[in-house]
mmCIF file of C-alpha atoms in Angstrom:
data_model
loop_
_atom_site.group_PDB
_atom_site.id
_atom_site.type_symbol
_atom_site.label_atom_id
_atom_site.label_comp_id
_atom_site.label_asym_id
_atom_site.label_seq_id
_atom_site.Cartn_x
_atom_site.Cartn_y
_atom_site.Cartn_z
ATOM 1 C CA UNK Y 1 27.618 -143.970 41.066
ATOM 2 C CA UNK Y 2 29.242 -142.623 44.272
ATOM 3 C CA UNK Y 3 28.083 -139.987 46.755
ATOM 4 C CA UNK Y 4 30.485 -136.856 47.602
ATOM 5 C CA UNK Y 5 29.764 -134.965 50.657
ATOM 6 C CA UNK Y 6 28.726 -131.403 49.691
ATOM 7 C CA UNK Y 7 31.287 -128.754 49.457
ATOM 8 C CA UNK Y 8 31.471 -126.298 52.073
ATOM 9 C CA UNK Y 9 32.262 -123.342 50.141
ATOM 10 C CA UNK Y 10 29.814 -120.219 49.896
ATOM 11 C CA UNK Y 11 28.899 -119.363 46.415
ATOM 12 C CA UNK Y 12 29.197 -115.596 47.015
ATOM 13 C CA UNK Y 13 32.616 -115.989 48.387
ATOM 14 C CA UNK Y 14 33.841 -117.987 45.505
ATOM 15 C CA UNK Y 15 32.212 -115.589 42.970
ATOM 16 C CA UNK Y 16 33.743 -112.894 44.609
ATOM 17 C CA UNK Y 17 37.117 -114.318 44.757
ATOM 18 C CA UNK Y 18 36.943 -115.231 40.925
ATOM 19 C CA UNK Y 19 36.036 -111.818 39.941
ATOM 20 C CA UNK Y 20 38.747 -110.164 42.533
ATOM 21 C CA UNK Y 21 41.437 -109.487 39.757
ATOM 22 C CA UNK Y 22 39.337 -108.385 36.880
ATOM 23 C CA UNK Y 23 41.170 -105.300 35.445
ATOM 24 C CA UNK Y 24 38.401 -103.888 33.307
ATOM 25 C CA UNK Y 25 36.949 -101.518 35.543
ATOM 26 C CA UNK Y 26 33.579 -101.275 33.588
ATOM 27 C CA UNK Y 27 33.327 -105.005 33.578
ATOM 28 C CA UNK Y 28 34.203 -105.478 37.054
ATOM 29 C CA UNK Y 29 31.620 -103.044 37.981
ATOM 30 C CA UNK Y 30 28.831 -104.999 36.083
ATOM 31 C CA UNK Y 31 30.120 -108.268 37.647
ATOM 32 C CA UNK Y 32 29.970 -107.050 41.374
ATOM 33 C CA UNK Y 33 26.346 -105.456 40.559
ATOM 34 C CA UNK Y 34 25.331 -109.194 39.853
ATOM 35 C CA UNK Y 35 26.811 -110.541 43.213
ATOM 36 C CA UNK Y 36 23.410 -110.789 44.648
ATOM 37 C CA UNK Y 37 21.914 -112.661 41.823
ATOM 38 C CA UNK Y 38 24.431 -115.226 42.042
ATOM 39 C CA UNK Y 39 23.530 -115.782 45.644
ATOM 40 C CA UNK Y 40 19.984 -115.988 44.790
ATOM 41 C CA UNK Y 41 20.694 -118.596 42.361
ATOM 42 C CA UNK Y 42 22.777 -120.330 44.808
ATOM 43 C CA UNK Y 43 19.879 -120.499 47.188
ATOM 44 C CA UNK Y 44 17.189 -121.374 44.464
ATOM 45 C CA UNK Y 45 19.737 -124.382 43.390
ATOM 46 C CA UNK Y 46 19.832 -125.690 47.009
ATOM 47 C CA UNK Y 47 15.948 -125.712 46.930
ATOM 48 C CA UNK Y 48 15.551 -127.534 43.984
ATOM 49 C CA UNK Y 49 18.436 -129.838 44.852
ATOM 50 C CA UNK Y 50 16.814 -130.963 48.018
ATOM 51 C CA UNK Y 51 13.613 -131.774 46.004
ATOM 52 C CA UNK Y 52 15.705 -133.303 43.128
ATOM 53 C CA UNK Y 53 14.216 -130.932 40.597
ATOM 54 C CA UNK Y 54 16.805 -129.161 38.831
ATOM 55 C CA UNK Y 55 14.713 -129.248 35.605
ATOM 56 C CA UNK Y 56 12.566 -126.449 36.960
ATOM 57 C CA UNK Y 57 15.200 -123.908 36.940
ATOM 58 C CA UNK Y 58 14.833 -121.900 34.089
ATOM 59 C CA UNK Y 59 17.864 -121.152 31.799
ATOM 60 C CA UNK Y 60 18.848 -117.647 30.468
ATOM 61 C CA UNK Y 61 21.255 -115.923 28.379
ATOM 62 C CA UNK Y 62 22.895 -113.635 30.905
ATOM 63 C CA UNK Y 63 22.199 -112.381 34.397
ATOM 64 C CA UNK Y 64 19.894 -109.767 35.088
ATOM 65 C CA UNK Y 65 20.639 -108.075 31.545
ATOM 66 C CA UNK Y 66 23.844 -106.600 32.826
ATOM 67 C CA UNK Y 67 26.222 -109.730 32.172
ATOM 68 C CA UNK Y 68 26.067 -111.738 29.513
ATOM 69 C CA UNK Y 69 26.535 -115.290 28.733
ATOM 70 C CA UNK Y 70 30.058 -115.313 27.157
ATOM 71 C CA UNK Y 71 31.166 -113.122 29.752
ATOM 72 C CA UNK Y 72 29.975 -115.266 32.636
ATOM 73 C CA UNK Y 73 31.755 -118.525 31.120
ATOM 74 C CA UNK Y 74 34.933 -116.558 31.237
ATOM 75 C CA UNK Y 75 34.244 -116.046 35.145
ATOM 76 C CA UNK Y 76 34.617 -119.862 35.039
ATOM 77 C CA UNK Y 77 37.349 -120.486 32.404
ATOM 78 C CA UNK Y 78 39.378 -117.791 32.982
ATOM 79 C CA UNK Y 79 39.088 -116.709 36.594
ATOM 80 C CA UNK Y 80 38.758 -120.151 38.207
ATOM 81 C CA UNK Y 81 40.380 -123.018 36.063
ATOM 82 C CA UNK Y 82 43.199 -120.843 34.575
ATOM 83 C CA UNK Y 83 46.249 -122.002 36.263
ATOM 84 C CA UNK Y 84 47.097 -118.445 37.756
ATOM 85 C CA UNK Y 85 43.450 -117.266 38.211
ATOM 86 C CA UNK Y 86 42.285 -116.129 41.367
ATOM 87 C CA UNK Y 87 39.789 -118.922 42.152
ATOM 88 C CA UNK Y 88 42.123 -121.653 40.821
ATOM 89 C CA UNK Y 89 42.693 -123.028 44.549
ATOM 90 C CA UNK Y 90 38.876 -123.316 44.849
ATOM 91 C CA UNK Y 91 38.672 -125.421 41.882
ATOM 92 C CA UNK Y 92 41.363 -127.364 42.799
ATOM 93 C CA UNK Y 93 39.388 -128.134 46.243
ATOM 94 C CA UNK Y 94 36.338 -129.212 44.517
ATOM 95 C CA UNK Y 95 38.174 -131.291 42.090
ATOM 96 C CA UNK Y 96 40.073 -133.099 44.625
ATOM 97 C CA UNK Y 97 37.161 -133.678 46.819
ATOM 98 C CA UNK Y 98 36.006 -137.039 45.003
ATOM 99 C CA UNK Y 99 37.200 -140.139 46.987
ATOM 100 C CA UNK Y 100 40.513 -141.572 45.663
ATOM 101 C CA UNK Y 101 40.462 -139.239 42.882
ATOM 102 C CA UNK Y 102 37.876 -141.671 40.857
ATOM 103 C CA UNK Y 103 34.681 -139.973 39.060
ATOM 104 C CA UNK Y 104 31.623 -140.437 41.002
ATOM 105 C CA UNK Y 105 29.556 -140.264 37.755
ATOM 106 C CA UNK Y 106 30.934 -143.496 36.382
ATOM 107 C CA UNK Y 107 32.757 -144.944 39.448
ATOM 108 C CA UNK Y 108 35.753 -145.757 37.137
ATOM 109 C CA UNK Y 109 38.005 -143.285 35.494
ATOM 110 C CA UNK Y 110 40.270 -140.632 37.318
ATOM 111 C CA UNK Y 111 39.037 -137.138 37.774
ATOM 112 C CA UNK Y 112 40.308 -134.529 35.535
ATOM 113 C CA UNK Y 113 37.941 -131.894 35.744
ATOM 114 C CA UNK Y 114 34.509 -130.198 37.020
ATOM 115 C CA UNK Y 115 31.272 -131.086 35.158
ATOM 116 C CA UNK Y 116 28.487 -128.206 35.498
ATOM 117 C CA UNK Y 117 25.493 -130.178 36.681
ATOM 118 C CA UNK Y 118 23.609 -127.611 34.821
ATOM 119 C CA UNK Y 119 25.468 -126.611 31.821
ATOM 120 C CA UNK Y 120 27.200 -123.120 32.295
ATOM 121 C CA UNK Y 121 26.151 -122.533 28.767
ATOM 122 C CA UNK Y 122 22.300 -122.055 29.610
ATOM 123 C CA UNK Y 123 22.795 -121.283 33.384
ATOM 124 C CA UNK Y 124 25.171 -118.619 33.417
ATOM 125 C CA UNK Y 125 24.707 -117.589 37.013
ATOM 126 C CA UNK Y 126 25.383 -121.050 38.275
ATOM 127 C CA UNK Y 127 28.956 -121.137 36.537
ATOM 128 C CA UNK Y 128 31.112 -121.033 39.816
ATOM 129 C CA UNK Y 129 28.266 -121.959 42.197
ATOM 130 C CA UNK Y 130 30.026 -125.305 44.408
ATOM 131 C CA UNK Y 131 26.781 -127.329 44.410
ATOM 132 C CA UNK Y 132 26.793 -127.031 40.536
ATOM 133 C CA UNK Y 133 30.550 -128.205 39.949
ATOM 134 C CA UNK Y 134 30.995 -132.190 40.386
ATOM 135 C CA UNK Y 135 34.396 -133.644 39.833
ATOM 136 C CA UNK Y 136 34.579 -135.794 37.105
ATOM 137 C CA UNK Y 137 36.231 -137.615 34.391
ATOM 138 C CA UNK Y 138 36.854 -136.105 30.727
ATOM 139 C CA UNK Y 139 34.576 -138.819 29.229
ATOM 140 C CA UNK Y 140 31.487 -138.255 31.306
ATOM 141 C CA UNK Y 141 31.661 -134.790 30.999
ATOM 142 C CA UNK Y 142 31.672 -134.673 27.470
ATOM 143 C CA UNK Y 143 28.914 -137.347 27.591
ATOM 144 C CA UNK Y 144 26.844 -134.916 29.284
ATOM 145 C CA UNK Y 145 27.595 -132.054 27.272
ATOM 146 C CA UNK Y 146 25.346 -129.043 27.444
ATOM 147 C CA UNK Y 147 22.154 -131.081 27.530
ATOM 148 C CA UNK Y 148 19.477 -129.212 29.496
ATOM 149 C CA UNK Y 149 16.991 -131.590 31.239
ATOM 150 C CA UNK Y 150 13.803 -131.163 30.126
ATOM 151 C CA UNK Y 151 11.746 -133.324 32.846
ATOM 152 C CA UNK Y 152 12.582 -134.898 36.238
ATOM 153 C CA UNK Y 153 13.474 -138.368 34.585
ATOM 154 C CA UNK Y 154 16.152 -136.359 32.165
ATOM 155 C CA UNK Y 155 18.197 -135.663 35.072
ATOM 156 C CA UNK Y 156 21.461 -137.443 35.639
ATOM 157 C CA UNK Y 157 22.305 -138.765 39.305
ATOM 158 C CA UNK Y 158 23.835 -135.756 41.324
ATOM 159 C CA UNK Y 159 26.586 -137.269 43.347
ATOM 160 C CA UNK Y 160 26.064 -134.546 46.207
ATOM 161 C CA UNK Y 161 22.284 -135.328 46.402
ATOM 162 C CA UNK Y 162 21.466 -138.651 45.137
ATOM 163 C CA UNK Y 163 22.132 -141.817 47.279
ATOM 164 C CA UNK Y 164 21.770 -144.647 45.539
ATOM 165 C CA UNK Y 165 24.470 -146.692 46.989
ATOM 166 C CA UNK Y 166 22.499 -148.916 49.373
ATOM 167 C CA UNK Y 167 20.267 -150.877 46.798
ATOM 168 C CA UNK Y 168 21.678 -152.907 44.151
ATOM 169 C CA UNK Y 169 20.608 -151.582 40.712
ATOM 170 C CA UNK Y 170 23.480 -152.644 38.443
ATOM 171 C CA UNK Y 171 23.436 -155.952 37.125
ATOM 172 C CA UNK Y 172 25.089 -158.216 34.394
ATOM 173 C CA UNK Y 173 24.828 -161.356 32.294
ATOM 174 C CA UNK Y 174 27.270 -163.641 30.460
ATOM 175 C CA UNK Y 175 26.558 -163.869 27.010
ATOM 176 C CA UNK Y 176 27.254 -167.764 26.018
ATOM 177 C CA UNK Y 177 29.072 -167.102 22.851
ATOM 178 C CA UNK Y 178 32.161 -166.607 20.919
ATOM 179 C CA UNK Y 179 33.704 -164.392 21.556
ATOM 180 C CA UNK Y 180 32.249 -164.337 24.920
ATOM 181 C CA UNK Y 181 30.891 -161.164 26.867
ATOM 182 C CA UNK Y 182 29.467 -159.651 29.809
ATOM 183 C CA UNK Y 183 27.041 -157.169 29.403
ATOM 184 C CA UNK Y 184 25.221 -154.659 31.846
ATOM 185 C CA UNK Y 185 21.696 -153.456 32.674
ATOM 186 C CA UNK Y 186 19.887 -151.442 35.319
ATOM 187 C CA UNK Y 187 16.913 -153.037 37.227
ATOM 188 C CA UNK Y 188 14.388 -151.085 39.205
ATOM 189 C CA UNK Y 189 14.892 -150.916 43.049
ATOM 190 C CA UNK Y 190 11.256 -151.491 44.500
ATOM 191 C CA UNK Y 191 12.269 -148.970 47.490
ATOM 192 C CA UNK Y 192 12.844 -146.319 44.868
ATOM 193 C CA UNK Y 193 10.158 -144.131 43.303
ATOM 194 C CA UNK Y 194 9.666 -144.223 39.686
ATOM 195 C CA UNK Y 195 11.223 -141.003 39.189
ATOM 196 C CA UNK Y 196 14.590 -142.131 40.578
ATOM 197 C CA UNK Y 197 14.562 -145.687 39.000
ATOM 198 C CA UNK Y 198 14.024 -143.624 35.581
ATOM 199 C CA UNK Y 199 16.992 -141.296 36.242
ATOM 200 C CA UNK Y 200 19.213 -144.239 37.248
ATOM 201 C CA UNK Y 201 18.387 -145.629 33.577
ATOM 202 C CA UNK Y 202 18.931 -142.306 32.125
ATOM 203 C CA UNK Y 203 22.237 -141.722 33.903
ATOM 204 C CA UNK Y 204 23.278 -145.112 32.527
ATOM 205 C CA UNK Y 205 22.236 -144.673 29.087
ATOM 206 C CA UNK Y 206 23.425 -141.050 28.782
ATOM 207 C CA UNK Y 207 26.754 -141.561 30.155
ATOM 208 C CA UNK Y 208 27.252 -144.973 28.003
ATOM 209 C CA UNK Y 209 28.076 -146.867 31.243
ATOM 210 C CA UNK Y 210 27.028 -150.258 29.515
ATOM 211 C CA UNK Y 211 30.123 -149.982 27.023
ATOM 212 C CA UNK Y 212 32.629 -148.924 29.942
ATOM 213 C CA UNK Y 213 31.604 -151.652 32.063
ATOM 214 C CA UNK Y 214 31.753 -154.630 29.235
ATOM 215 C CA UNK Y 215 35.043 -153.554 28.241
ATOM 216 C CA UNK Y 216 36.347 -153.582 32.103
ATOM 217 C CA UNK Y 217 34.682 -157.021 32.691
ATOM 218 C CA UNK Y 218 35.988 -158.451 29.365
ATOM 219 C CA UNK Y 219 39.472 -157.550 30.162
ATOM 220 C CA UNK Y 220 39.044 -158.809 33.769
ATOM 221 C CA UNK Y 221 38.390 -162.367 32.421
ATOM 222 C CA UNK Y 222 41.078 -162.497 30.218
ATOM 223 C CA UNK Y 223 43.666 -161.482 33.104
ATOM 224 C CA UNK Y 224 42.325 -164.320 35.436
ATOM 225 C CA UNK Y 225 41.607 -167.055 32.703
ATOM 226 C CA UNK Y 226 45.029 -168.674 33.693
ATOM 227 C CA UNK Y 227 43.727 -168.958 37.195
ATOM 228 C CA UNK Y 228 40.411 -170.001 36.221
ATOM 229 C CA UNK Y 229 41.840 -172.770 33.926
ATOM 230 C CA UNK Y 230 43.782 -174.007 37.255
ATOM 231 C CA UNK Y 231 41.022 -174.460 39.029
ATOM 232 C CA UNK Y 232 38.867 -175.951 36.570
ATOM 233 C CA UNK Y 233 41.513 -178.585 36.277
ATOM 234 C CA UNK Y 234 41.816 -179.136 39.979
ATOM 235 C CA UNK Y 235 37.869 -179.397 40.826
ATOM 236 C CA UNK Y 236 35.966 -178.714 37.797
ATOM 237 C CA UNK Y 237 33.281 -175.782 37.602
ATOM 238 C CA UNK Y 238 32.462 -176.053 41.429
ATOM 239 C CA UNK Y 239 35.982 -174.750 42.151
ATOM 240 C CA UNK Y 240 35.836 -171.968 39.591
ATOM 241 C CA UNK Y 241 32.363 -171.120 41.338
ATOM 242 C CA UNK Y 242 33.449 -171.058 44.810
ATOM 243 C CA UNK Y 243 36.596 -168.639 43.753
ATOM 244 C CA UNK Y 244 34.237 -166.186 42.082
ATOM 245 C CA UNK Y 245 31.539 -166.348 44.719
ATOM 246 C CA UNK Y 246 34.600 -165.349 47.063
ATOM 247 C CA UNK Y 247 35.766 -162.350 44.805
ATOM 248 C CA UNK Y 248 32.189 -161.346 44.315
ATOM 249 C CA UNK Y 249 31.447 -161.196 48.024
ATOM 250 C CA UNK Y 250 34.519 -158.748 48.529
ATOM 251 C CA UNK Y 251 33.584 -156.327 45.919
ATOM 252 C CA UNK Y 252 29.853 -156.371 47.140
ATOM 253 C CA UNK Y 253 30.751 -155.470 50.552
ATOM 254 C CA UNK Y 254 32.832 -152.637 49.065
ATOM 255 C CA UNK Y 255 30.321 -151.225 46.715
ATOM 256 C CA UNK Y 256 27.210 -153.075 45.712
ATOM 257 C CA UNK Y 257 26.490 -151.263 42.424
ATOM 258 C CA UNK Y 258 30.460 -151.209 41.231
ATOM 259 C CA UNK Y 259 30.636 -153.034 37.574
ATOM 260 C CA UNK Y 260 33.057 -155.541 39.231
ATOM 261 C CA UNK Y 261 30.326 -156.676 41.718
ATOM 262 C CA UNK Y 262 27.761 -157.110 38.817
ATOM 263 C CA UNK Y 263 30.354 -159.122 36.792
ATOM 264 C CA UNK Y 264 31.330 -161.417 39.291
ATOM 265 C CA UNK Y 265 28.003 -162.181 40.083
ATOM 266 C CA UNK Y 266 27.127 -162.671 36.580
ATOM 267 C CA UNK Y 267 30.232 -165.172 36.079
ATOM 268 C CA UNK Y 268 29.246 -167.066 39.403
ATOM 269 C CA UNK Y 269 25.855 -167.696 38.466
ATOM 270 C CA UNK Y 270 26.647 -169.065 34.848
ATOM 271 C CA UNK Y 271 27.451 -172.514 34.493
ATOM 272 C CA UNK Y 272 28.394 -172.293 31.053
ATOM 273 C CA UNK Y 273 31.176 -169.914 32.141
ATOM 274 C CA UNK Y 274 32.217 -171.791 35.348
ATOM 275 C CA UNK Y 275 32.637 -174.861 33.129
ATOM 276 C CA UNK Y 276 34.867 -173.393 30.560
ATOM 277 C CA UNK Y 277 33.152 -170.886 28.682
ATOM 278 C CA UNK Y 278 35.513 -168.391 30.325
ATOM 279 C CA UNK Y 279 38.019 -169.422 27.671
ATOM 280 C CA UNK Y 280 35.778 -168.084 24.879
ATOM 281 C CA UNK Y 281 36.618 -164.624 26.268
ATOM 282 C CA UNK Y 282 39.491 -163.291 24.065
ATOM 283 C CA UNK Y 283 41.999 -160.771 24.537
ATOM 284 C CA UNK Y 284 41.453 -157.778 22.012
#
């Protein structure tokens, strides 16, 4: 996962923009009446975010008994996401905040949407609160669905608040079999508390990152097989290992918890792989 700078958009202003063109007079008045509650929810969200305790925020069926859940969802889907919606420019601003357009949740696929960290179906007052909206790929967005965290350990990582980029927690191992494969796992970091380590594991499982990374790593091996064979022919496993070590160093200095870093570490540290085992990886 990668860290993204917190959006500098103000929740109450985003909300006012989104409801600015509601034509139904009665609905617009009801939406206007809850503006203060949207602001309160945003402040509460910020407090819980600093503590990484989003699970303590209570879900609801509407806002103040004035606006229903379905009506609030439309504030997002029709008045923020819609191509001609008044809040569309803000939607695009949030979506484009991910560096290089890459989903911060998986660190791999392209951003195509915004993910509600706390689902809009259960937290209607947060439907357009910027801090609850994370640029994401469609696969990560679908994997999270509308699951409400029931405890601290059942919270996925939040790119605006969780910086887990300095210490390595993602690792991989080469499976010495035919066909060969590279499989990924997480490992606890001593300097992180138990809750954060558990959340890293939960994030990894919930978004099925192991399958995504394994597919990418296995494909990478088949892509470099020709070069590995040439190196092996000239200098044996030591030449292969030296090449993989250089590649690993470059990737580790870029991102210590990328699947590339973990994959190259696994490859370079496995004698079977370096001595020709790479040929057991097949193009699917």
